[in-house]
XYZ file of C-alpha atoms in Angstrom:
609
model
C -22.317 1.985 51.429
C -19.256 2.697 49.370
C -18.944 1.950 45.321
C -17.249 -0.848 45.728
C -19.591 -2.519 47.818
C -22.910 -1.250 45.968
C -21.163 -2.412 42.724
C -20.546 -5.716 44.325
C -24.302 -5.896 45.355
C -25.437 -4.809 41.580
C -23.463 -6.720 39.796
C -23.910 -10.166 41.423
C -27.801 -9.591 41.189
C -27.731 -9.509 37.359
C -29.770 -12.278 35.906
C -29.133 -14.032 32.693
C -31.501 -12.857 29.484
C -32.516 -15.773 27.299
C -29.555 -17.636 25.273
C -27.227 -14.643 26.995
C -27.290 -16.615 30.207
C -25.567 -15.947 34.070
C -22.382 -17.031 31.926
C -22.495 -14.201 29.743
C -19.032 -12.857 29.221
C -20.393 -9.362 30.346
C -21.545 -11.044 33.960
C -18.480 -12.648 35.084
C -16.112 -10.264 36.114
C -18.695 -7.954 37.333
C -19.331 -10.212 40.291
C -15.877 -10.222 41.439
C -15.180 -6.695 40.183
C -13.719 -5.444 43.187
C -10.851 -8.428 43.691
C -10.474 -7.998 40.193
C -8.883 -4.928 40.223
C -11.233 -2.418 38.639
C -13.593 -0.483 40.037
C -17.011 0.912 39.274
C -18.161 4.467 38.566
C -21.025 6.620 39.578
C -22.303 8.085 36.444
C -23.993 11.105 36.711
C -25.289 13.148 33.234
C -22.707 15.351 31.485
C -18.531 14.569 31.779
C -17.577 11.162 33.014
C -14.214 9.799 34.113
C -13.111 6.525 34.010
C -10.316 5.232 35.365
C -7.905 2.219 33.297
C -5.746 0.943 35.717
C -3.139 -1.322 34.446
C -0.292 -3.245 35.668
C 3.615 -3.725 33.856
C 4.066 -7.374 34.353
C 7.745 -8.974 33.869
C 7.602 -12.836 33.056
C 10.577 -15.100 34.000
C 9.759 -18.436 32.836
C 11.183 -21.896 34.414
C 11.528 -25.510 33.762
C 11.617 -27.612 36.895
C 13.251 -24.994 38.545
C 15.561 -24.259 36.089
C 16.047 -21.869 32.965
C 14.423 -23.374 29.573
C 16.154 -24.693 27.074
C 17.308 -21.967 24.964
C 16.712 -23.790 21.427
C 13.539 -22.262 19.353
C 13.317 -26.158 18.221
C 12.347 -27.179 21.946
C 9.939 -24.342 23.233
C 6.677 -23.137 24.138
C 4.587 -20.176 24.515
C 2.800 -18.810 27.468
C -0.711 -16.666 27.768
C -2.006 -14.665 30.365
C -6.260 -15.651 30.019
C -8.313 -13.287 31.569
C -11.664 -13.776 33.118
C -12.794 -12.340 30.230
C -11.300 -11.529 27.338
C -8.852 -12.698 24.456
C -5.523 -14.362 25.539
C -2.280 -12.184 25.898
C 1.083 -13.309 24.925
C 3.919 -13.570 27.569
C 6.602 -14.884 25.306
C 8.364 -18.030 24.574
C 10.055 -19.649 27.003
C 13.401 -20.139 24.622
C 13.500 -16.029 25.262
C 16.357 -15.478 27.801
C 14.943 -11.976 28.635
C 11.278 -11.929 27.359
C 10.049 -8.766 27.161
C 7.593 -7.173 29.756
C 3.327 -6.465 29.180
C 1.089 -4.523 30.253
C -2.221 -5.553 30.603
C -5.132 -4.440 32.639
C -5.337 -4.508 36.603
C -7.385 -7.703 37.185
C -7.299 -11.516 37.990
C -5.672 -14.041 35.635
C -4.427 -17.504 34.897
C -1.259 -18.431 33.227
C -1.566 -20.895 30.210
C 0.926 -22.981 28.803
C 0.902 -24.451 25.108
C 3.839 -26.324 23.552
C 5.360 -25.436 20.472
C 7.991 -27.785 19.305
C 10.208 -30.176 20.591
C 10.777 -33.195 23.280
C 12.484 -31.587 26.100
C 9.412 -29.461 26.950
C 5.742 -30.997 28.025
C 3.993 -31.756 25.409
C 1.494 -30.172 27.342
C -1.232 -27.804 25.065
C -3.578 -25.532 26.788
C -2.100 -26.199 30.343
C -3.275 -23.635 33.234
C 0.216 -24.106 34.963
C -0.851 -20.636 37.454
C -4.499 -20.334 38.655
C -6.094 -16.611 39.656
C -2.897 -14.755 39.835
C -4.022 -11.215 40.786
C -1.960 -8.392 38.875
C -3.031 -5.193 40.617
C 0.425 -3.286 40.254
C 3.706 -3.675 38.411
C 5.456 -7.238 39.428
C 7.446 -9.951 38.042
C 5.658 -13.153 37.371
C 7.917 -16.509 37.894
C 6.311 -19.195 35.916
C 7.673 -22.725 36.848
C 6.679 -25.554 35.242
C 7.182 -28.904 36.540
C 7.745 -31.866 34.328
C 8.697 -35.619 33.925
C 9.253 -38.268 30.921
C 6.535 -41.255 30.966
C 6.525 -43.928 28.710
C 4.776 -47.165 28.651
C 2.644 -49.849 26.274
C -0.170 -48.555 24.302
C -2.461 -51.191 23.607
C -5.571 -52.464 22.477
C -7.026 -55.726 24.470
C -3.804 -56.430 25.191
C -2.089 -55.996 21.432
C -0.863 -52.998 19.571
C -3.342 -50.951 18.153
C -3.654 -52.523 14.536
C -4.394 -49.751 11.771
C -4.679 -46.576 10.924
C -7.339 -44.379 11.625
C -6.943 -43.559 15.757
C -5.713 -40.907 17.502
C -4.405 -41.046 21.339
C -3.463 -38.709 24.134
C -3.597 -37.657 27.914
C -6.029 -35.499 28.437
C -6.253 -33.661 32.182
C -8.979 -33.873 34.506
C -7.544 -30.519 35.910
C -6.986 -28.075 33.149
C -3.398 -29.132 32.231
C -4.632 -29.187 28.436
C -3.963 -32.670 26.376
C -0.543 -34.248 25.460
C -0.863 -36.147 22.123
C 0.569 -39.672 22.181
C 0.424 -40.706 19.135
C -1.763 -42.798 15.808
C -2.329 -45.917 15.087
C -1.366 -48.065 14.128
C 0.991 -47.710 17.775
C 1.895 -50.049 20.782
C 4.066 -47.494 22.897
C 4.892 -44.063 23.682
C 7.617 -42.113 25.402
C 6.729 -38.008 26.049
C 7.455 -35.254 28.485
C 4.281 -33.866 30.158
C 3.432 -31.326 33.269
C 2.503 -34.102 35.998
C -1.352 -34.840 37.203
C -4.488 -36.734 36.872
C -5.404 -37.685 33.441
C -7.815 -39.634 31.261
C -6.859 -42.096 27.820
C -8.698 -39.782 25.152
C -9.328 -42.046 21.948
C -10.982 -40.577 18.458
C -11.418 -42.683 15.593
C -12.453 -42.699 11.796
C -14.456 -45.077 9.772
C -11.589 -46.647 8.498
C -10.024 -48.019 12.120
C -13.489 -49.714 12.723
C -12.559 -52.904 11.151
C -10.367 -53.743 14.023
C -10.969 -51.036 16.692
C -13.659 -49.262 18.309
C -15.883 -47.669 16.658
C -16.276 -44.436 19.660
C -15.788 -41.749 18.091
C -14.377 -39.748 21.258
C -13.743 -41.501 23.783
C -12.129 -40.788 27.432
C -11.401 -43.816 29.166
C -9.666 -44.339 32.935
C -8.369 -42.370 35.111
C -4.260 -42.127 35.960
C -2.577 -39.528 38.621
C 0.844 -39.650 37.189
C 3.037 -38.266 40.050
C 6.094 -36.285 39.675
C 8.266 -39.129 40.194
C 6.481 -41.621 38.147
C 7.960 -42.683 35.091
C 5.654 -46.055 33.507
C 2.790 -46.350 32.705
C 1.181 -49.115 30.827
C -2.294 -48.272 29.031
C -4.722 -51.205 27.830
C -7.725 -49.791 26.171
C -10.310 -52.529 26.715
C -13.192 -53.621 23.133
C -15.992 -55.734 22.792
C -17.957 -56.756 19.995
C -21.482 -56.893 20.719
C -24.777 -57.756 18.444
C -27.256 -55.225 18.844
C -31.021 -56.181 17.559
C -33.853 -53.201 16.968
C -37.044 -53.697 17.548
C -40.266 -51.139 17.310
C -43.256 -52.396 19.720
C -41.373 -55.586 20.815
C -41.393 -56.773 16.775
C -38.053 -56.770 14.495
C -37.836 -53.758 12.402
C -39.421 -53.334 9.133
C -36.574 -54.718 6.442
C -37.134 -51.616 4.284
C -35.601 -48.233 4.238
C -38.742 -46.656 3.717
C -39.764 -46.926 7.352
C -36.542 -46.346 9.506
C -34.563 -44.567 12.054
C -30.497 -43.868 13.212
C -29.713 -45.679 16.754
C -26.499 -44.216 18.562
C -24.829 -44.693 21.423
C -23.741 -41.907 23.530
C -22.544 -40.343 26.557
C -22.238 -37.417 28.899
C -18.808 -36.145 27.577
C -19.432 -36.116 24.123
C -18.613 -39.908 22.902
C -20.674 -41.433 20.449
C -20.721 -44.639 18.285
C -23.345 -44.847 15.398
C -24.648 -48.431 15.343
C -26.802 -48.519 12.272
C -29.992 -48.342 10.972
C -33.138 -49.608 12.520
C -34.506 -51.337 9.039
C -30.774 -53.464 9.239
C -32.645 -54.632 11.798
C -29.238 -55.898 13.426
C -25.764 -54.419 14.069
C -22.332 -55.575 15.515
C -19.979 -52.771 17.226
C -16.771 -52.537 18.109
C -16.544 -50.289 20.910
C -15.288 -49.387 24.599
C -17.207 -51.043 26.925
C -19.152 -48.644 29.251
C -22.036 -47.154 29.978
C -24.339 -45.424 27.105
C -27.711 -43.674 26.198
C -29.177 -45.335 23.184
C -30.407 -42.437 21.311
C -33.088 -42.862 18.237
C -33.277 -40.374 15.482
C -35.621 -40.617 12.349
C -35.228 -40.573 8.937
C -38.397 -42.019 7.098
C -41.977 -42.600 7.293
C -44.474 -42.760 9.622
C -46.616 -46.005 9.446
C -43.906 -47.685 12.058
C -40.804 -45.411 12.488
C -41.323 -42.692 15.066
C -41.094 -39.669 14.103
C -38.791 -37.937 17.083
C -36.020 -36.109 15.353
C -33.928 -37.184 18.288
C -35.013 -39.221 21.153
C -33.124 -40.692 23.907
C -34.838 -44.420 24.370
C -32.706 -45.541 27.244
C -30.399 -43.965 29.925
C -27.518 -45.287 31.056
C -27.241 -48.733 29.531
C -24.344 -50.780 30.148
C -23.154 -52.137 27.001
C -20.299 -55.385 27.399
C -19.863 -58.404 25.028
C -23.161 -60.384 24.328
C -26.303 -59.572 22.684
C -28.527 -56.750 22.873
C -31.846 -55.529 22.601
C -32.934 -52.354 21.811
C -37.013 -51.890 21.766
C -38.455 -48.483 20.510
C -41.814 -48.352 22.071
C -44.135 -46.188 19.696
C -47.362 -44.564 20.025
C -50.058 -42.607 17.237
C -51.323 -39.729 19.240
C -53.934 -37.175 17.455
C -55.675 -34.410 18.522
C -57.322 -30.660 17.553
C -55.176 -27.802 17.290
C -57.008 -24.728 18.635
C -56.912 -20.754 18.909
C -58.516 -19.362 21.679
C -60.598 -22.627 21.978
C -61.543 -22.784 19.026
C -60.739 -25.386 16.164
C -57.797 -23.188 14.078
C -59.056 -22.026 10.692
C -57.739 -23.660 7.296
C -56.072 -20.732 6.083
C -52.443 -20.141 5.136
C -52.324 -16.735 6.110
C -52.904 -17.311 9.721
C -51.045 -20.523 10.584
C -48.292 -21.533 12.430
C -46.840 -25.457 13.370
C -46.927 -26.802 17.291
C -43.672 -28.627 18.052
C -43.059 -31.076 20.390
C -39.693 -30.421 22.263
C -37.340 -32.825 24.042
C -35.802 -31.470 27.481
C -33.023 -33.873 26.800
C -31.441 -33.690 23.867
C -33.053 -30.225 22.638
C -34.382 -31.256 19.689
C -37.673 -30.017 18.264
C -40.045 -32.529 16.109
C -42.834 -31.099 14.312
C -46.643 -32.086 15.778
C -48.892 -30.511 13.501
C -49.759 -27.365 11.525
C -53.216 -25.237 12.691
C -53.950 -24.870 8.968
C -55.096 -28.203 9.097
C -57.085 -27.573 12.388
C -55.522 -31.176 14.125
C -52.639 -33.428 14.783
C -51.804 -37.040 14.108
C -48.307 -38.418 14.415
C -46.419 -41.760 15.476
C -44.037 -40.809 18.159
C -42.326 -42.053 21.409
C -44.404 -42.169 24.306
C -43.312 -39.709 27.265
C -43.336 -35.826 28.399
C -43.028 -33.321 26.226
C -42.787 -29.205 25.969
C -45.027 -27.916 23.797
C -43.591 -25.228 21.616
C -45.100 -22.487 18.753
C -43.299 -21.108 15.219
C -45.923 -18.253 13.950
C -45.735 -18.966 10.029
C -48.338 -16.064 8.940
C -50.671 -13.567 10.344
C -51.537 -11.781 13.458
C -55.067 -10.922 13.754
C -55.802 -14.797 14.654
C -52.676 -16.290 14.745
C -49.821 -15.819 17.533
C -46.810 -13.651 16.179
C -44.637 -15.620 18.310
C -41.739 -16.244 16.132
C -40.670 -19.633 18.509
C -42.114 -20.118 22.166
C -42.813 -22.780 24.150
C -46.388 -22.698 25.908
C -46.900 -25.703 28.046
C -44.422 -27.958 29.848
C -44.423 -31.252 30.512
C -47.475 -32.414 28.279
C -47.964 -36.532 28.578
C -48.011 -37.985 25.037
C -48.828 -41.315 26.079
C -51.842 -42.578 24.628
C -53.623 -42.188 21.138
C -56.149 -39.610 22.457
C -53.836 -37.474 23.843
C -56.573 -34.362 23.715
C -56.712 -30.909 22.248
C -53.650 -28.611 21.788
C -55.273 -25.486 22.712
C -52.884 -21.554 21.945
C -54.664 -18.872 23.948
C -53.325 -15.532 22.566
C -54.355 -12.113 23.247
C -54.019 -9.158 21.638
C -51.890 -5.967 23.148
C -51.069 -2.411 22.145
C -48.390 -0.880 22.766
C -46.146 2.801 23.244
C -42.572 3.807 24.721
C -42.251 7.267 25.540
C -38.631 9.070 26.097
C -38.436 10.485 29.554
C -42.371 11.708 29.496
C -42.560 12.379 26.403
C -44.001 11.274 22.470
C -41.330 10.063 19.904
C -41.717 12.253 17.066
C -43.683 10.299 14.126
C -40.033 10.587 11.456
C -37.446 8.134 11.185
C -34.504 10.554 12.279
C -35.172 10.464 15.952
C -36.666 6.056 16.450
C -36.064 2.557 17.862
C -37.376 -0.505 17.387
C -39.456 -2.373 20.202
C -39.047 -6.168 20.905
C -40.455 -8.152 22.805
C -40.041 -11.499 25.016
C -41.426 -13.822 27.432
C -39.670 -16.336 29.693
C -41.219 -19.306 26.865
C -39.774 -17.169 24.140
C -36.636 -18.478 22.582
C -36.759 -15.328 20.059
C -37.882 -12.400 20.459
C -40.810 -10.850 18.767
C -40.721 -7.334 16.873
C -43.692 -5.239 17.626
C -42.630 -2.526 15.679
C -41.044 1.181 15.635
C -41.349 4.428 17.240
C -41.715 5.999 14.129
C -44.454 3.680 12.425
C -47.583 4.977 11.768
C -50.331 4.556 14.243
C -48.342 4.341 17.005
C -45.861 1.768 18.020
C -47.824 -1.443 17.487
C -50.266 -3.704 18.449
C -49.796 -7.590 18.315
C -51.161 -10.816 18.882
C -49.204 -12.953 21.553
C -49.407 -16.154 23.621
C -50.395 -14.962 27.247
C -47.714 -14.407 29.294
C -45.810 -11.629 30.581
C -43.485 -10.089 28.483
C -39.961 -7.875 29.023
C -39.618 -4.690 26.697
C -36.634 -4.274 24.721
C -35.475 -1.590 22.662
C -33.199 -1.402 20.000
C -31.577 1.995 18.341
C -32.851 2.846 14.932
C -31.469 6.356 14.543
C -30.946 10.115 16.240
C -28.876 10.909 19.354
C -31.033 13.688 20.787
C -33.558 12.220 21.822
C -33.671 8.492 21.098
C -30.659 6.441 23.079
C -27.471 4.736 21.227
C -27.998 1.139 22.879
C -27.999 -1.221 20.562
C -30.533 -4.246 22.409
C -31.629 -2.897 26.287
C -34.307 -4.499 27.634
C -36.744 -2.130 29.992
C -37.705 -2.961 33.785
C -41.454 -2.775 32.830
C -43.520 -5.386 31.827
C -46.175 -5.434 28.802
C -48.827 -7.823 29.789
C -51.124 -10.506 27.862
C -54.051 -10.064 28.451
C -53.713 -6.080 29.079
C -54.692 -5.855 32.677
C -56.876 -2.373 31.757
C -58.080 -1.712 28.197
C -56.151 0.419 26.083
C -52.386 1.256 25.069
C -50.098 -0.456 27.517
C -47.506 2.757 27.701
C -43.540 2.321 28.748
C -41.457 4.997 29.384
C -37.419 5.580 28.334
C -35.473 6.915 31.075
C -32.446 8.600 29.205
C -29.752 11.645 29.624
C -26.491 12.095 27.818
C -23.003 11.286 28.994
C -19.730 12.189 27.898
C -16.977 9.628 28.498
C -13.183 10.879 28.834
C -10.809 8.283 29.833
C -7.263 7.997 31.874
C -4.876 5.599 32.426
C -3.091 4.992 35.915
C -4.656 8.668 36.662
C -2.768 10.437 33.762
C -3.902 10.854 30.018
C -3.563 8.008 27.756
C -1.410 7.997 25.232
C -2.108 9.956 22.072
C -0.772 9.248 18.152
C -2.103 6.458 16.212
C 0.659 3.608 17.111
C -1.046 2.982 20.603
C -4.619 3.154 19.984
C -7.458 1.677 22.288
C -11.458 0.905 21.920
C -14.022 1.525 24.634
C -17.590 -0.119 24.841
C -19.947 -0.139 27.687
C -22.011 -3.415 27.272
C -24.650 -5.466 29.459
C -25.706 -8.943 28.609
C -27.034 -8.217 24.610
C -26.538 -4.373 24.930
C -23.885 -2.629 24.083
C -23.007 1.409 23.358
C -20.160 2.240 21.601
C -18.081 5.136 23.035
C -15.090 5.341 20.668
C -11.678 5.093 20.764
C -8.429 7.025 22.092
C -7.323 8.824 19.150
C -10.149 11.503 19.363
C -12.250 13.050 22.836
C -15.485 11.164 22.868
C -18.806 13.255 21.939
C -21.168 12.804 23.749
C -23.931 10.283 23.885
C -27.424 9.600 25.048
C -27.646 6.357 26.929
C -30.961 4.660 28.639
C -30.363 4.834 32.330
C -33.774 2.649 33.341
C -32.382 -0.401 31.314
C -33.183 -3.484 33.486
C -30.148 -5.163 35.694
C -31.910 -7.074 37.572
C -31.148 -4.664 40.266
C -32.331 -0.961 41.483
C -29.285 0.220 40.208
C -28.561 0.669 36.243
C -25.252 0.495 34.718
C -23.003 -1.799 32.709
C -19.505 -2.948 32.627
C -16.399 -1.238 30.453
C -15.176 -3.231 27.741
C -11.475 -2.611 26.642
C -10.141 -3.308 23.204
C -6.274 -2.632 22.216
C -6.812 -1.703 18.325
C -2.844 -0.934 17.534
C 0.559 -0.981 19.411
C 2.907 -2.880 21.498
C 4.641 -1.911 24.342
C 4.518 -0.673 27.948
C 2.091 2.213 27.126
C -1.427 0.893 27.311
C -2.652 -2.409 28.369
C -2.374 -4.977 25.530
C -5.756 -6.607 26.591
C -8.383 -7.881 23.554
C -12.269 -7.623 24.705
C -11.726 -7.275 28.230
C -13.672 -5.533 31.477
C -12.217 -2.423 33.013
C -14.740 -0.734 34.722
C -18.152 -0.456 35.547
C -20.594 2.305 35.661
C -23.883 3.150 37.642
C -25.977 5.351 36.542
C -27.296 7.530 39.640
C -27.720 11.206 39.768
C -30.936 13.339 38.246
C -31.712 10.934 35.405
């Protein structure tokens, strides 16, 4: 199997850690390294060479076939957007002769973003080239096709009335948004890169007099064709009566004992309809389909007490009346350790959470200092989740996890909340052997379980007694390591988790014992085969990174020294490595690659490690 392939095969076999998911930055490009352009390296200890390749692009840019206009006043700029990365500047397209850029050997699209003017698209963010591969030196024709529209803008029929709304096109297909105009407004004229868009319509309080009250609203759906040059848009309002009800009864009249009701929906629209002790509201809005969300803000004796709740999905809302019924349910129960009712003690406490797949939101159940729960909520399914306050020798030192899925919270005896915990010890060795007990040669061990949503410090290599023991909700739990200090013998990563496991409950008594896998490497880079550059005007940073990890192995103005890197961090894979990041720190021109934050390598460690 060549490096290529076997880079191919690690790369796409990396799994997402926690919040740093699958769509990590660092895990993108490494799929697709190979049609990329870079390539990976097999890392062996001692002197390593990597490789930048790089490519001199030349843009010529075009306007329906035709040069630009040459006027600064009507321009725009275009971006080459990596995979990953920071955009890179092409030029303007007023530039007879831009100038040419070199950026790194690898797969991009072209983006287009207006700058001033009418006799270019008003196009911003426009992807006007899609997965243009730049592998050698080449000139890049941009052409950008465009066309005038213009048509009525209005509002049931009438010109929108006041101030206070903003309207544009925004694409379906990545060709950015073209502005149209504010209220108050019953036409447009503009130039625009043809497509399929949507009406996109935000608002502020004052417009809701007379218009609706959606506060981002896309509407329709229009493929304006290249030779299409009308097009009439009527944004259609209603003006319904909401009522709110809790348990089928109007809503208590008092503010003491009330909660937010919203509309919302799937792309980020929203219109806030009142409060629930208003006990009625009237709208103006888009007519559509909505959740009707419910979010409290006081008491308990008939508000629920869901921090965010959605009460119905998918409700068509049109002209008429409306009813919106928050059913509500008391449910109580004991709050246990181990089984047994949790002590009354502040310094080993924590609060159980009840956590809503659907909108994310976390409302507090109970706290185990008071050894039960009792709280008005909406009936349905909930996640159970844990915050450790204080303690350890009782308490879980889970700093936020979730414990049980799916727990039915339907009915006023809704049974005992019960956190089983166990207690673990742990130790990391360095490549068979004991970290020495000081503080010049340490890292810090984390831990975290697929529940966890942080991770949980069990302490350092250097602490005394060991590296730690701790008290943790069963469950299986992924090592991570974090540098504290030294070079010689403890590794430079900065957050690597391990391939072990540390288990709860340990599944023999004792220390549960994990061992570093490390050897020091010494990075030297080139560029297209020769040296880079030296001298301080063309300067460039190199970082090798997976998902949270990262090592930092300097820059170009000085050779790199050598570090000691952990080659048993966990991939996902049987093969370690991580991917080259590539910063540009100073210069412009046609020496080095003016790429921000971008992937130009990979390495796998292999060898005697």
């Amino acid at each position: 199997m060549d490096i290529r392939h076997l880079a191919a095969v690690l790369l796409f076999s990396l799994q997402a850690f926690a919040h740093a998911t699958a769509d990590a930055p660092g895990d993108i490009l490494f799929r697709d390294g190979a049609e990329s352009g870079f390539h990976c390296t097999l890392a062996t200890p001692g002197e390593v060479t990597m490789n930048l390749r790089s490519a001199r692009v030349q843009p010529m840019f075009r306007l329906d076939g035709r040069n630009f206009p040459a006027q600064s006043a009507h321009s725009a700029s275009f971006h080459l957007i990596p995979r990953d990365g920071e955009p890179i500047p092409l030029g303007f397209s007023s530039e007879a002769s831009p100038a040419a850029v070199r950026v790194l050997a690898g797969v991009y699209d072209v983006e287009y973003r207006w700058v001033a003017g009418s006799l270019v698209p008003r196009n911003h963010a426009a992807r006007v080239l899609h997965g243009v591969l730049l592998d050698r030196d080449q000139t890049l024709e941009i052409n950008v096709p465009s066309q005038t529209l213009s048509g009525d803008l209005t509002l049931n029929g009438a010109g929108f009335p006041a101030a206070g709304a903003t309207l544009s096109l925004k694409s379906l297909h990545r060709l950015g948004q073209v502005p149209l105009g504010s209220s108050p407004i019953s036409s447009y004229s503009v130039r625009l890169i043809p497509g399929v868009y949507q009406l996109h319509y935000l608002s502020q309080p004052r417009a809701w007099a007379s218009m609706p009250a959606n506060l981002n609203a896309h509407w329709g759906r229009f493929e304006i064709e290249p030779r299409r040059s009308t097009l009439d848009l009527d944004l259609p309002m209603v003006n319904p009566l909401f009522h709110f009800r809790f348990d089928g009864v109007q809503a208590f009249g008092l503010a003491a004992e009330s909660g937010r009701i919203s509309l919302r929906t799937a792309n980020g629209d929203q219109v806030g309809l009142g409060e629930t002790h208003e006990q009625t509201a009237q709208r103006r809005l888009i007519p559509g389909t909505y959740d009707v969300h419910y979010e409290w803000i006081s008491g308990s004796a008939i508000a629920p007490a869901n921090t965010d709740r959605r009460v119905y999905s998918r409700r068509s809302i049109g002209d008429g009346q409306h009813v919106i019924d928050i059913p509500t349910v008391v449910v109580q129960g004991e709050l246990q350790f181990n089984g047994v009712r949790a002590p009354d003690v502040n310094s080993e406490s924590g609060r159980v959470d009840l956590h809503d797949r659907v909108t994310g939101s976390a409302t507090p159940l109970g706290w185990t200092r008071y050894g039960r729960y009792e709280l008005r909520i909406i009936p349905g399914h909930y996640d159970l989740g844990y915050v450790s306050i204080a303690g350890t020798a009782i308490a879980p030192r889970n700093a936020n996890a979730l414990f049980e899925a799916g727990r039915p919270m339907l009915v006023e005896a809704s049974g005992p909340i019960n956190l089983v915990s166990d207690w673990i010890d742990t130790r990391l060795t360095v490549n068979g052997q004991s970290f020495p007990a000081f503080a010049v040669e340490s890292v810090m061990l984390w831990i975290r379980s697929d529940k966890d949503r942080e991770p949980v410090l069990v302490g350092a290599t250097n602490w005394a007694g060991g590296n730690g023991g701790v008290r943790l909700l069963r469950a299986e739990y992924m090592p991570i390591i974090a540098s504290v200090s030294g070079a010689a013998l403890a590794p430079v990563n900065t957050f690597a988790r391990l391939p072990g496991r540390f288990h709860s409950p340990s599944p023999s008594p004792g220390v549960q014992t994990l061992d570093l896998r490390t050897a020091e490497f010494q990075f030297r880079f080139t560029h297209n085969g020769a040296p880079l550059p030296g001298g301080t005007s063309h300067v460039a940073r190199f970082e090798l990174r997976h998902q949270q990890d990262s090592v930092d192995l300097g820059d170009s103005l000085a050779p790199s020294w050598p570090r000691r890197i952990l080659t048993n961090a966990e991939t996902g894979s049987d093969h370690r490595g991580g991917t080259l990041y590539y910063s540009r720190i100073s210069g412009i021109g046609p020496n080095l690659p003016q790429n921000t934050d971008s992937p130009a390598g990979c390495v796998i460690f292999g060898g005697d490690n």
